[in-house]
Short mmCIF file of C-alpha atoms in Angstrom, two decimals:
data_model
loop_
_atom_site.label_atom_id
_atom_site.label_comp_id
_atom_site.label_asym_id
_atom_site.label_seq_id
_atom_site.Cartn_x
_atom_site.Cartn_y
_atom_site.Cartn_z
CA MET A 328 55.33 35.70 -59.42
CA SER A 329 57.60 33.61 -57.63
CA LEU A 330 59.81 32.90 -60.91
CA GLU A 331 60.06 36.73 -61.19
CA ARG A 332 61.70 36.61 -57.70
CA ALA A 333 64.11 34.26 -58.29
CA LYS A 334 65.19 35.84 -61.90
CA GLU A 335 65.55 39.07 -59.95
CA HIS A 336 67.59 37.88 -57.58
CA LEU A 337 69.95 35.85 -60.03
CA ALA A 338 70.05 38.79 -62.33
CA GLN A 339 72.00 40.64 -59.17
CA PHE A 340 74.48 37.74 -60.03
CA GLY A 341 74.73 38.04 -64.27
CA ARG A 342 72.79 34.46 -63.96
CA ALA A 343 69.17 35.21 -64.54
CA ASP A 344 69.58 33.98 -68.20
CA ASP A 345 70.90 30.45 -66.91
CA ILE A 346 67.44 29.55 -65.77
CA MET A 347 65.49 26.52 -67.75
CA GLU A 348 61.73 26.68 -67.84
CA PHE A 349 60.31 23.37 -68.76
CA ASP A 350 57.06 22.69 -70.52
CA THR A 351 56.38 20.35 -67.91
CA SER A 352 56.23 20.18 -64.22
CA SER A 353 59.36 19.90 -62.14
CA ALA A 354 57.53 20.34 -58.60
CA THR A 355 59.10 17.06 -57.27
CA VAL A 356 62.31 15.45 -57.46
CA GLU A 357 61.55 12.77 -59.73
CA LEU A 358 59.63 14.98 -62.32
CA ALA A 359 62.64 17.69 -61.82
CA ALA A 360 65.12 14.78 -62.75
CA GLN A 361 63.31 13.52 -65.79
CA ALA A 362 62.85 17.35 -66.91
CA VAL A 363 66.73 18.27 -66.48
CA GLY A 364 67.74 14.84 -67.72
CA CYS A 365 69.53 13.78 -64.44
CA GLU A 366 69.62 11.36 -61.76
CA PRO A 367 67.54 12.51 -58.66
CA ALA A 368 69.88 12.71 -56.54
CA ARG A 369 71.44 15.75 -58.61
CA ILE A 370 67.99 17.94 -58.04
CA ALA A 371 68.66 20.34 -54.97
CA LYS A 372 65.63 20.12 -53.19
CA THR A 373 64.88 22.83 -50.72
CA LEU A 374 63.09 21.94 -47.32
CA SER A 375 61.58 24.64 -45.57
CA PHE A 376 61.43 24.36 -41.64
CA ALA A 377 59.88 26.56 -38.89
CA VAL A 378 62.77 27.50 -36.21
CA GLY A 379 61.49 29.88 -33.88
CA ASP A 380 60.14 32.97 -35.71
CA ARG A 381 62.48 32.20 -38.81
CA VAL A 382 62.34 29.52 -41.66
CA ALA A 383 65.41 27.37 -42.22
CA LEU A 384 65.84 26.43 -45.79
CA VAL A 385 68.01 23.33 -46.35
CA VAL A 386 69.01 23.07 -49.58
CA CYS A 387 70.11 19.28 -49.64
CA ALA A 388 70.66 16.67 -52.45
CA GLY A 389 67.44 15.01 -54.11
CA ASP A 390 68.03 11.65 -52.18
CA ALA A 391 69.28 12.39 -48.85
CA ARG A 392 66.53 13.23 -45.78
CA VAL A 393 66.63 15.08 -42.62
CA ALA A 394 68.46 13.32 -40.02
CA ASN A 395 66.40 14.41 -36.79
CA PRO A 396 69.51 14.10 -34.58
CA LYS A 397 71.63 16.07 -36.62
CA PHE A 398 68.98 18.91 -37.38
CA LYS A 399 68.27 19.23 -33.38
CA GLU A 400 71.86 19.38 -32.79
CA GLN A 401 72.13 22.33 -35.76
CA PHE A 402 69.02 24.46 -35.03
CA ARG A 403 68.14 23.36 -31.06
CA THR A 404 64.86 22.17 -32.02
CA LYS A 405 63.04 19.42 -33.35
CA PRO A 406 62.56 19.81 -37.60
CA LYS A 407 59.20 21.00 -38.11
CA MET A 408 58.60 21.32 -41.63
CA LEU A 409 56.27 24.44 -42.75
CA LYS A 410 52.72 23.96 -44.04
CA THR A 411 52.05 23.82 -47.53
CA GLU A 412 49.69 26.53 -46.94
CA GLU A 413 52.17 28.83 -45.12
CA ALA A 414 54.88 28.47 -47.33
CA GLU A 415 54.45 30.85 -49.94
CA GLU A 416 53.65 33.61 -47.33
CA ARG A 417 56.95 32.88 -45.32
CA ILE A 418 59.23 32.12 -47.93
CA GLY A 419 58.06 34.10 -51.32
CA HIS A 420 57.71 30.87 -53.15
CA ALA A 421 54.96 28.14 -53.26
CA VAL A 422 55.54 24.41 -52.59
CA GLY A 423 56.95 22.68 -55.82
CA GLY A 424 59.20 25.90 -56.81
CA VAL A 425 60.55 26.56 -53.20
CA CYS A 426 64.39 27.71 -53.79
CA PRO A 427 66.76 29.70 -51.86
CA PHE A 428 66.74 32.73 -54.52
CA GLY A 429 64.43 35.48 -53.62
CA VAL A 430 63.69 34.47 -50.44
CA ASN A 431 61.80 36.81 -47.86
CA ASP A 432 63.89 38.71 -45.13
CA ASP A 433 63.15 35.81 -42.53
CA CYS A 434 64.29 32.97 -44.38
CA ASP A 435 67.92 31.59 -43.35
CA VAL A 436 69.45 29.25 -46.12
CA TYR A 437 71.64 26.18 -45.23
CA LEU A 438 73.54 24.11 -47.74
CA ASP A 439 73.71 20.54 -46.78
CA GLU A 440 77.15 18.75 -47.16
CA THR A 441 75.33 16.00 -49.44
CA LEU A 442 75.39 18.51 -52.69
CA ARG A 443 78.95 18.55 -52.42
CA ARG A 444 78.94 14.99 -53.96
CA PHE A 445 78.19 16.23 -57.38
CA ALA A 446 80.18 18.73 -59.42
CA THR A 447 76.69 20.41 -60.42
CA VAL A 448 73.20 20.20 -58.83
CA PHE A 449 70.12 21.65 -60.12
CA PRO A 450 67.73 23.84 -57.48
CA ALA A 451 64.56 25.05 -58.51
CA CYS A 452 63.77 28.69 -59.48
CA GLY A 453 60.70 29.56 -57.83
CA SER A 454 58.20 28.01 -60.15
CA SER A 455 57.33 24.45 -60.71
CA ASN A 456 58.69 24.26 -64.05
CA SER A 457 62.39 25.98 -63.35
CA ALA A 458 65.77 24.91 -62.58
CA ILE A 459 69.22 26.46 -63.08
CA GLU A 460 72.24 24.14 -63.10
CA LEU A 461 75.09 25.26 -60.74
CA THR A 462 78.11 24.11 -58.80
CA PRO A 463 78.05 23.68 -55.13
CA ASP A 464 80.07 26.66 -54.76
CA ASP A 465 78.11 28.89 -57.28
CA LEU A 466 74.96 27.92 -55.33
CA GLU A 467 77.02 29.39 -52.37
CA GLN A 468 78.20 32.51 -53.92
CA LEU A 469 74.33 32.89 -55.44
CA THR A 470 73.02 32.84 -51.69
CA PRO A 471 74.76 35.40 -49.75
CA GLY A 472 74.66 34.57 -46.11
CA SER A 473 74.29 31.08 -46.80
CA THR A 474 75.82 28.48 -44.30
CA TRP A 475 77.15 24.91 -44.68
CA VAL A 476 75.60 22.43 -42.71
CA ASP A 477 75.34 19.03 -41.89
CA VAL A 478 71.90 17.83 -41.28
CA CYS A 479 71.02 15.29 -43.74
CA LYS A 480 71.55 11.79 -44.21
CA LEU A 481 71.66 9.49 -47.56
CA PRO A 482 70.09 6.47 -48.26
CA GLU A 483 72.31 4.13 -47.11
CA GLU A 484 73.01 5.94 -43.95
#
């Protein structure tokens, strides 16, 4: 189970007990914001892209969208999101619970600058009804090997 993978990953850092599990779905930004009780922008959504033979997981603010020119400059390819049916096999988490914790070895985690606007954000934890509250610095520490990037744009941009 994907939630278990995320828990095992976070347990290495003593943070597994910080995972929140909800009685309702948190599979979309809007549902997650309702479940957590925050504005949608503070949901740290994880978008998955095929980049060569690897998967690039871009964790960004809930109100952000990938900016095609920025993405292409960073990754030297056009953004091509993984298909829903290939997400679980390639990442280790199904759509609705995709997160940067406990992912497969061929996944690279990128944290987008849009997250730095907030004191804390809420990424999912491998299931469609879970989240954890983290500072952007905590998120970086809990995803060893992650890289900060600027590949997204906010609605007003």
